PDB file of C-alpha atoms and ligand atoms in Angstrom:
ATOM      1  CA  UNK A  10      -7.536 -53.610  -4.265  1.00 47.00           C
ATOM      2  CA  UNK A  11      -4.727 -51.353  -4.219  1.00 48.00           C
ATOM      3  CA  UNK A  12      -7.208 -48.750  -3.585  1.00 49.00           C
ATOM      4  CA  UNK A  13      -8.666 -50.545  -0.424  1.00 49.00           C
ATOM      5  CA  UNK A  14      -4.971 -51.135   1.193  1.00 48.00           C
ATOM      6  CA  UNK A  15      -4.597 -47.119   0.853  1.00 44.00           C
ATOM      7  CA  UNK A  16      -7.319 -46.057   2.378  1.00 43.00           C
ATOM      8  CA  UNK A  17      -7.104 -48.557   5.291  1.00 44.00           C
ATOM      9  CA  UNK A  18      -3.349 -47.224   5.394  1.00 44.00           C
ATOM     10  CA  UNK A  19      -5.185 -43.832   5.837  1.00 43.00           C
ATOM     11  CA  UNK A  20      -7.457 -45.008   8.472  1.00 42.00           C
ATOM     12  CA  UNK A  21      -5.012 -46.244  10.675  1.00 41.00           C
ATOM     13  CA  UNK A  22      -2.431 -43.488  10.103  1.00 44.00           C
ATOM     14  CA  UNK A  23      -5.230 -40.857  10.938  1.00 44.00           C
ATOM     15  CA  UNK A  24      -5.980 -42.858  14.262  1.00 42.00           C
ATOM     16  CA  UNK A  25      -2.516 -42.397  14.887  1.00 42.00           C
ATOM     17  CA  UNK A  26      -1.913 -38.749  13.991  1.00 40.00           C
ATOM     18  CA  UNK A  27      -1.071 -37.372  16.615  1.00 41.00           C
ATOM     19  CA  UNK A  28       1.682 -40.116  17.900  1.00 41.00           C
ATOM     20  CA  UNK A  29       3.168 -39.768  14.411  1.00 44.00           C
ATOM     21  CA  UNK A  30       3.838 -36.508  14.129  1.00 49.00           C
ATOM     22  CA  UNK A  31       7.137 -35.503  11.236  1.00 47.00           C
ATOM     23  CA  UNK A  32       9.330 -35.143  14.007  1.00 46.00           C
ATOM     24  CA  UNK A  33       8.455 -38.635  15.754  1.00 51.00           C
ATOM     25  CA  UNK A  34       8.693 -40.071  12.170  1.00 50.00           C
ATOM     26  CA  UNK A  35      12.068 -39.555  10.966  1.00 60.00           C
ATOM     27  CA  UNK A  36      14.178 -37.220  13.232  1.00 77.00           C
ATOM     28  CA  UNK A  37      17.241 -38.236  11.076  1.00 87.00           C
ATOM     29  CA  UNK A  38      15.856 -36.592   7.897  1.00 93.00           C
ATOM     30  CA  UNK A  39      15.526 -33.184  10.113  1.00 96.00           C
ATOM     31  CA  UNK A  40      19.409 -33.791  10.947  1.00 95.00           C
ATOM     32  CA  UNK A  41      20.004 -33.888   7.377  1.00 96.00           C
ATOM     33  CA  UNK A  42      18.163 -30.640   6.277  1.00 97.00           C
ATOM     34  CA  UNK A  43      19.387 -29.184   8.945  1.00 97.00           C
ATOM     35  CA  UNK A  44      23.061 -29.855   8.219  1.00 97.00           C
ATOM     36  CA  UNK A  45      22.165 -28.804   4.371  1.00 97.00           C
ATOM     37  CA  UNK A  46      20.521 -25.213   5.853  1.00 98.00           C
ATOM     38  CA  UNK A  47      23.718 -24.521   7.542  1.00 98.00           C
ATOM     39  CA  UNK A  48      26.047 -25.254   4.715  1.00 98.00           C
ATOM     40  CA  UNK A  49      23.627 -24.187   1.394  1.00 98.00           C
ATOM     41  CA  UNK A  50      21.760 -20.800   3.537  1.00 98.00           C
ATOM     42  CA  UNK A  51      24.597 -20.003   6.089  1.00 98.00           C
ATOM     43  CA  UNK A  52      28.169 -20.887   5.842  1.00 98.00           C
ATOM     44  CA  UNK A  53      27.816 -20.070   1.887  1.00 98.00           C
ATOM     45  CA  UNK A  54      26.538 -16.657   2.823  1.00 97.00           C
ATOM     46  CA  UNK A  55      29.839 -15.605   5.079  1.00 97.00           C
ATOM     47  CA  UNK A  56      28.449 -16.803   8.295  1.00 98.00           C
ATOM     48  CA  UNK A  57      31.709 -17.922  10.493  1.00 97.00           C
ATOM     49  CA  UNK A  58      31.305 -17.149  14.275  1.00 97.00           C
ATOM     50  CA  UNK A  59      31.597 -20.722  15.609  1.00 98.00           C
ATOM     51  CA  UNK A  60      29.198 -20.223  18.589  1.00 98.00           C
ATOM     52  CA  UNK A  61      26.010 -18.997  15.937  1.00 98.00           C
ATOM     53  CA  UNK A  62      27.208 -22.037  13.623  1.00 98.00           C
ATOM     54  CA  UNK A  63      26.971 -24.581  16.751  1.00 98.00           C
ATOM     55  CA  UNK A  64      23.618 -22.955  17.995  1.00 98.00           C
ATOM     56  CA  UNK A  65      22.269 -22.873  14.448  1.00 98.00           C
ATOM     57  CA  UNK A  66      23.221 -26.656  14.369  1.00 97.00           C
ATOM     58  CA  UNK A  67      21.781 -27.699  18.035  1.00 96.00           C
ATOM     59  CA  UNK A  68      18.319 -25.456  17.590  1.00 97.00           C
ATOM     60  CA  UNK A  69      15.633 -27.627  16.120  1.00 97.00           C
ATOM     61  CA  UNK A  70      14.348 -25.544  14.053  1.00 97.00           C
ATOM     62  CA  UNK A  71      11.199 -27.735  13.162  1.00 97.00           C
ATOM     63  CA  UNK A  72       9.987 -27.828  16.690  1.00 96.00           C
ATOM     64  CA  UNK A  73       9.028 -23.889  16.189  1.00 97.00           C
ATOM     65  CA  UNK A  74       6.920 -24.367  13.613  1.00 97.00           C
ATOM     66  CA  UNK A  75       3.064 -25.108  13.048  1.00 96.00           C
ATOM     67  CA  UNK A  76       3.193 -29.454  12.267  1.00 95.00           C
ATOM     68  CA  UNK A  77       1.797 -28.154   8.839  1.00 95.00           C
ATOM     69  CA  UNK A  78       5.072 -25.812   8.039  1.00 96.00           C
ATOM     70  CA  UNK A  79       7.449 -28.976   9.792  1.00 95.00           C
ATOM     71  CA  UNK A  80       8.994 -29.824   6.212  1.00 95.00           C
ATOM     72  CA  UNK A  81       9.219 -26.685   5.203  1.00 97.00           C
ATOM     73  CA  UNK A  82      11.016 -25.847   7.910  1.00 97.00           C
ATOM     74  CA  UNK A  83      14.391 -25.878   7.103  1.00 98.00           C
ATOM     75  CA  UNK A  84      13.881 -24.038   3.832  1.00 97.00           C
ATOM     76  CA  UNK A  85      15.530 -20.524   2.895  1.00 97.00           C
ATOM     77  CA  UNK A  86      12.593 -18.598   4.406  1.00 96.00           C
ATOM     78  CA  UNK A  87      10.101 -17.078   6.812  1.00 95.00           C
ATOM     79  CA  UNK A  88       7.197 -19.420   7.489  1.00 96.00           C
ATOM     80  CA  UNK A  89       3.985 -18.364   8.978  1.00 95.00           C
ATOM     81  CA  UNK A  90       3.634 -18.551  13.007  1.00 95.00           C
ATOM     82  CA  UNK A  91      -0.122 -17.818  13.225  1.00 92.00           C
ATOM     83  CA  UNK A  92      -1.518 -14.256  14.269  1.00 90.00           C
ATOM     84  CA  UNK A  93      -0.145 -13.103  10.472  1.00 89.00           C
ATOM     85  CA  UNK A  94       3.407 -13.178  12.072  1.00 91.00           C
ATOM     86  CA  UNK A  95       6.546 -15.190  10.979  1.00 93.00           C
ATOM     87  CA  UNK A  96       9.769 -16.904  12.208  1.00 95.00           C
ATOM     88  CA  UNK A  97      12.243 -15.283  10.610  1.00 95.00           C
ATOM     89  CA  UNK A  98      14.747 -16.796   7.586  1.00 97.00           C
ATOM     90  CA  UNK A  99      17.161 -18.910   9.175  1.00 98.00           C
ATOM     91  CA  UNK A 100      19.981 -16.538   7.223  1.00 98.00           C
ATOM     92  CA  UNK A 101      18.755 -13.676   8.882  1.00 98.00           C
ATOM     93  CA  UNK A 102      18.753 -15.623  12.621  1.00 98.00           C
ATOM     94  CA  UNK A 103      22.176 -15.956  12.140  1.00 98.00           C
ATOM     95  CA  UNK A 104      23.364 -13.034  10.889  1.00 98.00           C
ATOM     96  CA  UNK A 105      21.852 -11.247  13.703  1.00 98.00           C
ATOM     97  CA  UNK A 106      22.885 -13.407  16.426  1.00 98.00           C
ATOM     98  CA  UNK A 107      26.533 -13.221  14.624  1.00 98.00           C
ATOM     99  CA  UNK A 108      26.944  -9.356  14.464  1.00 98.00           C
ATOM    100  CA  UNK A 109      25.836  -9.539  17.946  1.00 98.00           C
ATOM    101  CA  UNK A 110      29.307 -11.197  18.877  1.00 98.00           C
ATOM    102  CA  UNK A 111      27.739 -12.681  21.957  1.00 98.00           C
ATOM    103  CA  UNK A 112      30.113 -14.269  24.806  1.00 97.00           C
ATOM    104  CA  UNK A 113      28.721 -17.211  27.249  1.00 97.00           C
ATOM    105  CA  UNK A 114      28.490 -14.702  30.360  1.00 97.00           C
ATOM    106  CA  UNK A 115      26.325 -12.179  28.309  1.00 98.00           C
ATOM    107  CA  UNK A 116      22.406 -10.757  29.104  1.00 98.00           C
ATOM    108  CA  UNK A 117      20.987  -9.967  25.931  1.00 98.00           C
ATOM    109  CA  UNK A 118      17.683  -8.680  25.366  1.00 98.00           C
ATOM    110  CA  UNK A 119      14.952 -10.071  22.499  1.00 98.00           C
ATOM    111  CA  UNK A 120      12.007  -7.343  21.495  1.00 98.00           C
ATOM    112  CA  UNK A 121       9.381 -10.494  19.520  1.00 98.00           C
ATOM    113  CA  UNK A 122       9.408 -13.379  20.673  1.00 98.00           C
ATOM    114  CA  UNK A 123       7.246 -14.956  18.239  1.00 97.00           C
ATOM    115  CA  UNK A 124       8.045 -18.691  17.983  1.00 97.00           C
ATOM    116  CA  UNK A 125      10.428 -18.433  20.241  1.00 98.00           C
ATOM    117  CA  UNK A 126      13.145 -20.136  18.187  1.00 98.00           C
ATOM    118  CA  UNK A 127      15.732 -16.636  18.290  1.00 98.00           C
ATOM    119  CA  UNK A 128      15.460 -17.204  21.836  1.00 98.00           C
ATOM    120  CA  UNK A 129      15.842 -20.425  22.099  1.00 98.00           C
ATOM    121  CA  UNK A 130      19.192 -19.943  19.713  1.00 98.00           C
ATOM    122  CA  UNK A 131      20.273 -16.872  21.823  1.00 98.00           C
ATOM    123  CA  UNK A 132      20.245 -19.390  24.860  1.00 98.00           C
ATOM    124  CA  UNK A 133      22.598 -21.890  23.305  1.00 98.00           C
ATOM    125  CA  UNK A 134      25.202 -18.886  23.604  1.00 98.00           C
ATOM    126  CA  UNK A 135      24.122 -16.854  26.321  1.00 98.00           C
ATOM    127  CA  UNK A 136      23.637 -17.422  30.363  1.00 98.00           C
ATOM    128  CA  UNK A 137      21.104 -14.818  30.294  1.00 98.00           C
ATOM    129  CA  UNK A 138      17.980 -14.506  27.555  1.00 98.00           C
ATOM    130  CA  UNK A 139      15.351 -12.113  28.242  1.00 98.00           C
ATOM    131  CA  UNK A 140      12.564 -11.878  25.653  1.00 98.00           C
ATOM    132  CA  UNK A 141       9.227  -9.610  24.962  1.00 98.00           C
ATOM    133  CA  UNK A 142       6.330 -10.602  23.150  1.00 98.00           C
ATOM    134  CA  UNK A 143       3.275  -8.311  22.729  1.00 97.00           C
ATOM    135  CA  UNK A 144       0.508 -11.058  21.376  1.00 96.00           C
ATOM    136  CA  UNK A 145      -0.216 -13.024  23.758  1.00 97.00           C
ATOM    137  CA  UNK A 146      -0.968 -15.988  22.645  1.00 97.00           C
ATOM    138  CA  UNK A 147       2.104 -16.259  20.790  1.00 97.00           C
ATOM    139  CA  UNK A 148       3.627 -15.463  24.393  1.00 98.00           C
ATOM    140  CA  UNK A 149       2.520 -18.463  26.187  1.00 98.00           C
ATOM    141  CA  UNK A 150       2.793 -20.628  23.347  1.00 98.00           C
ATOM    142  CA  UNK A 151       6.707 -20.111  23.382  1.00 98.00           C
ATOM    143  CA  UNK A 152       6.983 -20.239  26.820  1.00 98.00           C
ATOM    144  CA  UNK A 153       5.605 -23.574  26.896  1.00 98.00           C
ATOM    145  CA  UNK A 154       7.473 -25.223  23.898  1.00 98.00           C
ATOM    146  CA  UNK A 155      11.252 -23.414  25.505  1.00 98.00           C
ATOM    147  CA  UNK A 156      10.257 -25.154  29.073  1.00 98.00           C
ATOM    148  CA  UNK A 157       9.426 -28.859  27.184  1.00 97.00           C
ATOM    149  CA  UNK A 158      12.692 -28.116  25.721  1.00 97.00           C
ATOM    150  CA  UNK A 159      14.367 -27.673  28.924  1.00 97.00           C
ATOM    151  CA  UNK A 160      15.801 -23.712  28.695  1.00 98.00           C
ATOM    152  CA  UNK A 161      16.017 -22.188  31.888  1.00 97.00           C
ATOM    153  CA  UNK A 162      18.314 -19.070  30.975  1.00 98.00           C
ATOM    154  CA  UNK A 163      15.202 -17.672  29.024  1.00 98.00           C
ATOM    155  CA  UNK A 164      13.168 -15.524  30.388  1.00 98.00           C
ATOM    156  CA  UNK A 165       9.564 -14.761  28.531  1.00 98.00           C
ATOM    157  CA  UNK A 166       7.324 -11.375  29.391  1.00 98.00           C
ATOM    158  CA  UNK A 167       4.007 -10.528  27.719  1.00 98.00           C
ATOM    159  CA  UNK A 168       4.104  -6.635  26.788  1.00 97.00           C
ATOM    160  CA  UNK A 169       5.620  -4.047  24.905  1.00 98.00           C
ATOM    161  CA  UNK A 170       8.706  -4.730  23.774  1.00 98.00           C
ATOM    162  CA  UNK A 171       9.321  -0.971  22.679  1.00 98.00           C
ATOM    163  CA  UNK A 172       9.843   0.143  26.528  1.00 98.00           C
ATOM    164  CA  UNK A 173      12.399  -2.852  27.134  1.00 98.00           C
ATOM    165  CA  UNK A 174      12.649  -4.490  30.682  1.00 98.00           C
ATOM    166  CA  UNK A 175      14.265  -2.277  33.244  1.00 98.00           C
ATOM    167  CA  UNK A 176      14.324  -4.516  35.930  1.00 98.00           C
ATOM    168  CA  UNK A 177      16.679  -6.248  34.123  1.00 98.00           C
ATOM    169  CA  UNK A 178      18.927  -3.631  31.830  1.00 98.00           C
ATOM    170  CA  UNK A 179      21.798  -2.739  30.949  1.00 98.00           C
ATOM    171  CA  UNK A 180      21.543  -5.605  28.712  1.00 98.00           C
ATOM    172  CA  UNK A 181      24.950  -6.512  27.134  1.00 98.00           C
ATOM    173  CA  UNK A 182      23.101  -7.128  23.837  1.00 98.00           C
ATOM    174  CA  UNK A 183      19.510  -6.111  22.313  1.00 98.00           C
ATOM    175  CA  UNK A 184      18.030  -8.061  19.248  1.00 98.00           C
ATOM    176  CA  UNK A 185      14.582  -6.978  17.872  1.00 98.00           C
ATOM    177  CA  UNK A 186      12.847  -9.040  15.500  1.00 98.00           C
ATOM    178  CA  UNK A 187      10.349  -6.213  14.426  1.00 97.00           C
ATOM    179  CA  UNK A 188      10.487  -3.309  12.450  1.00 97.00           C
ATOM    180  CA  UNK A 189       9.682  -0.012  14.221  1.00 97.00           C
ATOM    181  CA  UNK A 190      10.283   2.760  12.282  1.00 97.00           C
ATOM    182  CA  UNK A 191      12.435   4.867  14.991  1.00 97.00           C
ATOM    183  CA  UNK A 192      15.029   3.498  17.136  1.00 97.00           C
ATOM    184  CA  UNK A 193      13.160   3.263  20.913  1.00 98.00           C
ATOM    185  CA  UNK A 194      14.874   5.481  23.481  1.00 98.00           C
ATOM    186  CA  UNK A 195      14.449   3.007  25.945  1.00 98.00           C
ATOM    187  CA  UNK A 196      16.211   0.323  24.397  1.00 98.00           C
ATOM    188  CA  UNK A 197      18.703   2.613  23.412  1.00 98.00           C
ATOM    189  CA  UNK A 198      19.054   3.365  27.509  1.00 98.00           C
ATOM    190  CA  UNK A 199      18.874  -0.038  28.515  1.00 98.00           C
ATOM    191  CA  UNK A 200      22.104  -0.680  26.292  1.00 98.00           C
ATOM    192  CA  UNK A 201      24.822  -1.506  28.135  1.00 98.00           C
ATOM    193  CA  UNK A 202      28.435   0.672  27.743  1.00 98.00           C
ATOM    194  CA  UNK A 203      29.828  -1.187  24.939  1.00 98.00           C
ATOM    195  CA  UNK A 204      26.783  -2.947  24.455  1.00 98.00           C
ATOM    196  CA  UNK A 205      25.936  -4.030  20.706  1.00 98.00           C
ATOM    197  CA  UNK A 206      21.929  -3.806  19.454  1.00 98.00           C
ATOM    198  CA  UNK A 207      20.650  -5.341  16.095  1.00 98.00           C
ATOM    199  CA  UNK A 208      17.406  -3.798  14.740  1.00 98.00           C
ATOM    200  CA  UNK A 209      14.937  -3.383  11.523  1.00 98.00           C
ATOM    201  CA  UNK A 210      14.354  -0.099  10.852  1.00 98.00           C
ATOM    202  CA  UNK A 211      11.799   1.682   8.834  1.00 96.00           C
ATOM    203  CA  UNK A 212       8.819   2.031   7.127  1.00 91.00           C
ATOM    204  CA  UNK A 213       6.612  -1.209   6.424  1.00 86.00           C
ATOM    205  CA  UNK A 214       8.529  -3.257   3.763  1.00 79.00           C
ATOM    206  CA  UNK A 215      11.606  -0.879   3.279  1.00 88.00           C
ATOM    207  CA  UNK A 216      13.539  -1.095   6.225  1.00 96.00           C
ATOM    208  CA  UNK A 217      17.341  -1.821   6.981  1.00 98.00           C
ATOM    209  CA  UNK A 218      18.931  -4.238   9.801  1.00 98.00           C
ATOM    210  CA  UNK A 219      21.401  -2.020  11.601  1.00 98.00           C
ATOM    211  CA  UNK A 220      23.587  -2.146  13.952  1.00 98.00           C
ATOM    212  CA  UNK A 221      23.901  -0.239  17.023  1.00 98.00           C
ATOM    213  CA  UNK A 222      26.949   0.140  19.408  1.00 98.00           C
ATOM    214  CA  UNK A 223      27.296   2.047  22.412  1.00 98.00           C
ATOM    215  CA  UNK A 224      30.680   3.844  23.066  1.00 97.00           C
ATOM    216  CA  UNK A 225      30.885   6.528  26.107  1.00 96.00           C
ATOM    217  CA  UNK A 226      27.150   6.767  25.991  1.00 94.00           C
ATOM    218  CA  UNK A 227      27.185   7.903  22.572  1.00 96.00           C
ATOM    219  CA  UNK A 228      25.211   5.056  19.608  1.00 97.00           C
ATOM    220  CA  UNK A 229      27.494   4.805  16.441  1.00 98.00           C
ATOM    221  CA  UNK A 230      25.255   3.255  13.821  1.00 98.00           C
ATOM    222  CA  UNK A 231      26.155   0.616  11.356  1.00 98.00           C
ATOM    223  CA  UNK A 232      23.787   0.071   8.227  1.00 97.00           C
ATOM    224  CA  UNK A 233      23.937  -3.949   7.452  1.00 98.00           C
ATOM    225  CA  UNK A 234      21.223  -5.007   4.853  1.00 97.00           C
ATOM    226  CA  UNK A 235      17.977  -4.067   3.468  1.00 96.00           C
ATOM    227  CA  UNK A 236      15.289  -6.485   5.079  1.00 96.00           C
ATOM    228  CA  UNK A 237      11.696  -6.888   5.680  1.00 93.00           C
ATOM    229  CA  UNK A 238      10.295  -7.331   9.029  1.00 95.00           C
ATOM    230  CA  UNK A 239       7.056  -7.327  10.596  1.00 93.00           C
ATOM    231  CA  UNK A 240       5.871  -4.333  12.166  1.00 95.00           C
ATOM    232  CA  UNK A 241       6.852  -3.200  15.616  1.00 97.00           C
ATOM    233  CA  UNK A 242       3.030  -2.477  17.406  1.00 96.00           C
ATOM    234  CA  UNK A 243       1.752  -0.621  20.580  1.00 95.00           C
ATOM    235  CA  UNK A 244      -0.429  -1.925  22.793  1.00 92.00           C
ATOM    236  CA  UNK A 245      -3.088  -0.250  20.657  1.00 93.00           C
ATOM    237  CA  UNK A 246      -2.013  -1.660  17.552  1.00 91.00           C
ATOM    238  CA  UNK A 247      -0.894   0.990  15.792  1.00 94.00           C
ATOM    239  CA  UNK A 248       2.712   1.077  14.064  1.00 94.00           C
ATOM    240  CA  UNK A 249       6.172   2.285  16.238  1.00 96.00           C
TER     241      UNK A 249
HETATM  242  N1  SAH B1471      11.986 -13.823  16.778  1.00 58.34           N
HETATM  243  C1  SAH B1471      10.820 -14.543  16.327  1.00 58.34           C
HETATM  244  C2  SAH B1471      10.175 -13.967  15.085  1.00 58.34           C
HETATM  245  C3  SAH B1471       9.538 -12.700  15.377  1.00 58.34           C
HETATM  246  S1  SAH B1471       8.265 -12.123  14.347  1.00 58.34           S
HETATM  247  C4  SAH B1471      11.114 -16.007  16.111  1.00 58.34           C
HETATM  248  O1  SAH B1471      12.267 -16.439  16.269  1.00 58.34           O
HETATM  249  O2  SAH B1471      10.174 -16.745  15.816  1.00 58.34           O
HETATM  250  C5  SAH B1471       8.031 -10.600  15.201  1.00 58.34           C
HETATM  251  C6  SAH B1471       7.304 -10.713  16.509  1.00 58.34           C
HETATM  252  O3  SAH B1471       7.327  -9.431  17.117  1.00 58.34           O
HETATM  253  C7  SAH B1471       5.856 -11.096  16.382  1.00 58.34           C
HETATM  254  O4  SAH B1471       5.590 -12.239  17.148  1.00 58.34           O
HETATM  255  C8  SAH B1471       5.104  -9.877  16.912  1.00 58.34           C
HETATM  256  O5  SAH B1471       3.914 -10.188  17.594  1.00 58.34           O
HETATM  257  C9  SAH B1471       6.137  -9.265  17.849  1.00 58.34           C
HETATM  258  N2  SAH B1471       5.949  -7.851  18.185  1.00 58.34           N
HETATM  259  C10 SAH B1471       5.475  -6.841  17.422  1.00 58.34           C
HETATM  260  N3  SAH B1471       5.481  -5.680  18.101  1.00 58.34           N
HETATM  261  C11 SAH B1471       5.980  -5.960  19.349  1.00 58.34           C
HETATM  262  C12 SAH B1471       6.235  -5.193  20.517  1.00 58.34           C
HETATM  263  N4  SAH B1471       5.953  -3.878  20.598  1.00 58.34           N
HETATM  264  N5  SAH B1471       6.755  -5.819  21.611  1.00 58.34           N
HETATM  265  C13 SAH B1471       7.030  -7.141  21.580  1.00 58.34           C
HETATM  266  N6  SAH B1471       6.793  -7.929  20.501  1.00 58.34           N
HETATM  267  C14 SAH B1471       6.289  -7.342  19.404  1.00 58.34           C
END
């Protein structure tokens, strides 16, 4: 009998799959994990600028992720984004938006947009997000969920990252989310005076986040922590 009431339960919760998504279930248990990433992954780990702890907080974190990844996502890693590429470790989101010291009045630059979520964290901080994605797909994707989620101080482009976007430099701030295994000269130009740029560098699974600052046009260079990004690509797929 018990059998019969479970897979009736299954019937009916399948013809309402898609109203009952995770998030549409129980948005107070994301609130809780939520609260428990920021104090168990973040604060623990030295993270104190109070405008990355309040965006950290606000950012929904499982609205960036595939519905299959939603309860994962909170946990103390990447997760998979489709087209083999991740959202970054919420510890590492912070600790480059953080060294970034960002102020409300800022432009800052993103090279990967991916799932969008950096972006949409950057925005909780900054008047002016600008960010580059190079698959497509991924692209529109984020565009679409950042709209539904009402930012309109982000700005998404479909291309190479590695040239930057003139149009719009000097950015106050750069932030790349893959690894290429030089520093690009044009982001380096695009930099504002004073300007601060936080970047993977190196080979494929040995790189380092550093971070770059430019004073009287000169780039002083700041190593941070060994990490492990994806790869920076061309337009022809081959590695930066
Ligand atoms: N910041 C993202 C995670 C990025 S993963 C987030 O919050 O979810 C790295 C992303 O960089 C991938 O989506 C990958 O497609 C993109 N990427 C790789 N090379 C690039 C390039 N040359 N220009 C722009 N994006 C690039």
């Amino acid at each position: 009998m018990r059998r019969i009431y479970f897979l009736l339960y299954m019937i009916v919760a399948s013809a309402f799959g898609t109203s009952c998504k995770a998030e549409d279930a129980d948005p107070s248990r994301f609130v809780k994990q939520r609260e428990a990433m920021i104090r168990t992954q973040i604060e623990s780990r030295g993270i104190n600028d109070p405008a990355t702890l309040q965006a950290m907080r606000k950012v929904e974190r499982h609205r960036f992720v595939p519905s299959k990844y939603q309860n994962q996502a909170y946990e103390d890693r990447p997760l998979p984004i489709g087209e083999d590429q991740t959202i970054s470790q919420p510890y590492i989101v912070a600790l480059m938006t953080q060294v970034l010291d960002l102020k409300e009045n800022e432009k800052v630059l993103e090279i990967g947009t991916g799932s969008g979520y950096q972006a949409a964290v950057l925005a909780e901080i900054c008047n002016y997000v600008y960010t580059i994605e190079i698959v497509e797909t991924l692209g529109q994707r984020a565009q679409k969920l950042l709209a539904d989620l009402e930012y309109t101080n982000i700005n998404v482009k479909i291309g190479d990252g590695y040239k930057g976007w003139e149009e719009h430099s000097p950015f106050d701030a750069i932030i790349v989310t893959c690894a290429p295994t030089h520093i690009p000269e044009p982001l380096k130009k695009q930099l504002a005076e004073g300007g601060k740029m936080v970047i993977p560098v190196g080979k494929t699974f040995a790189q380092e986040l550093v971070l770059l600052t430019k004073q009287n046009g000169e780039i002083i260079r700041k190593a941070i922590i060994p990490v492990r990004f994806v790869p920076m690509l061309g337009e022809n797929g081959k590695k930066y």
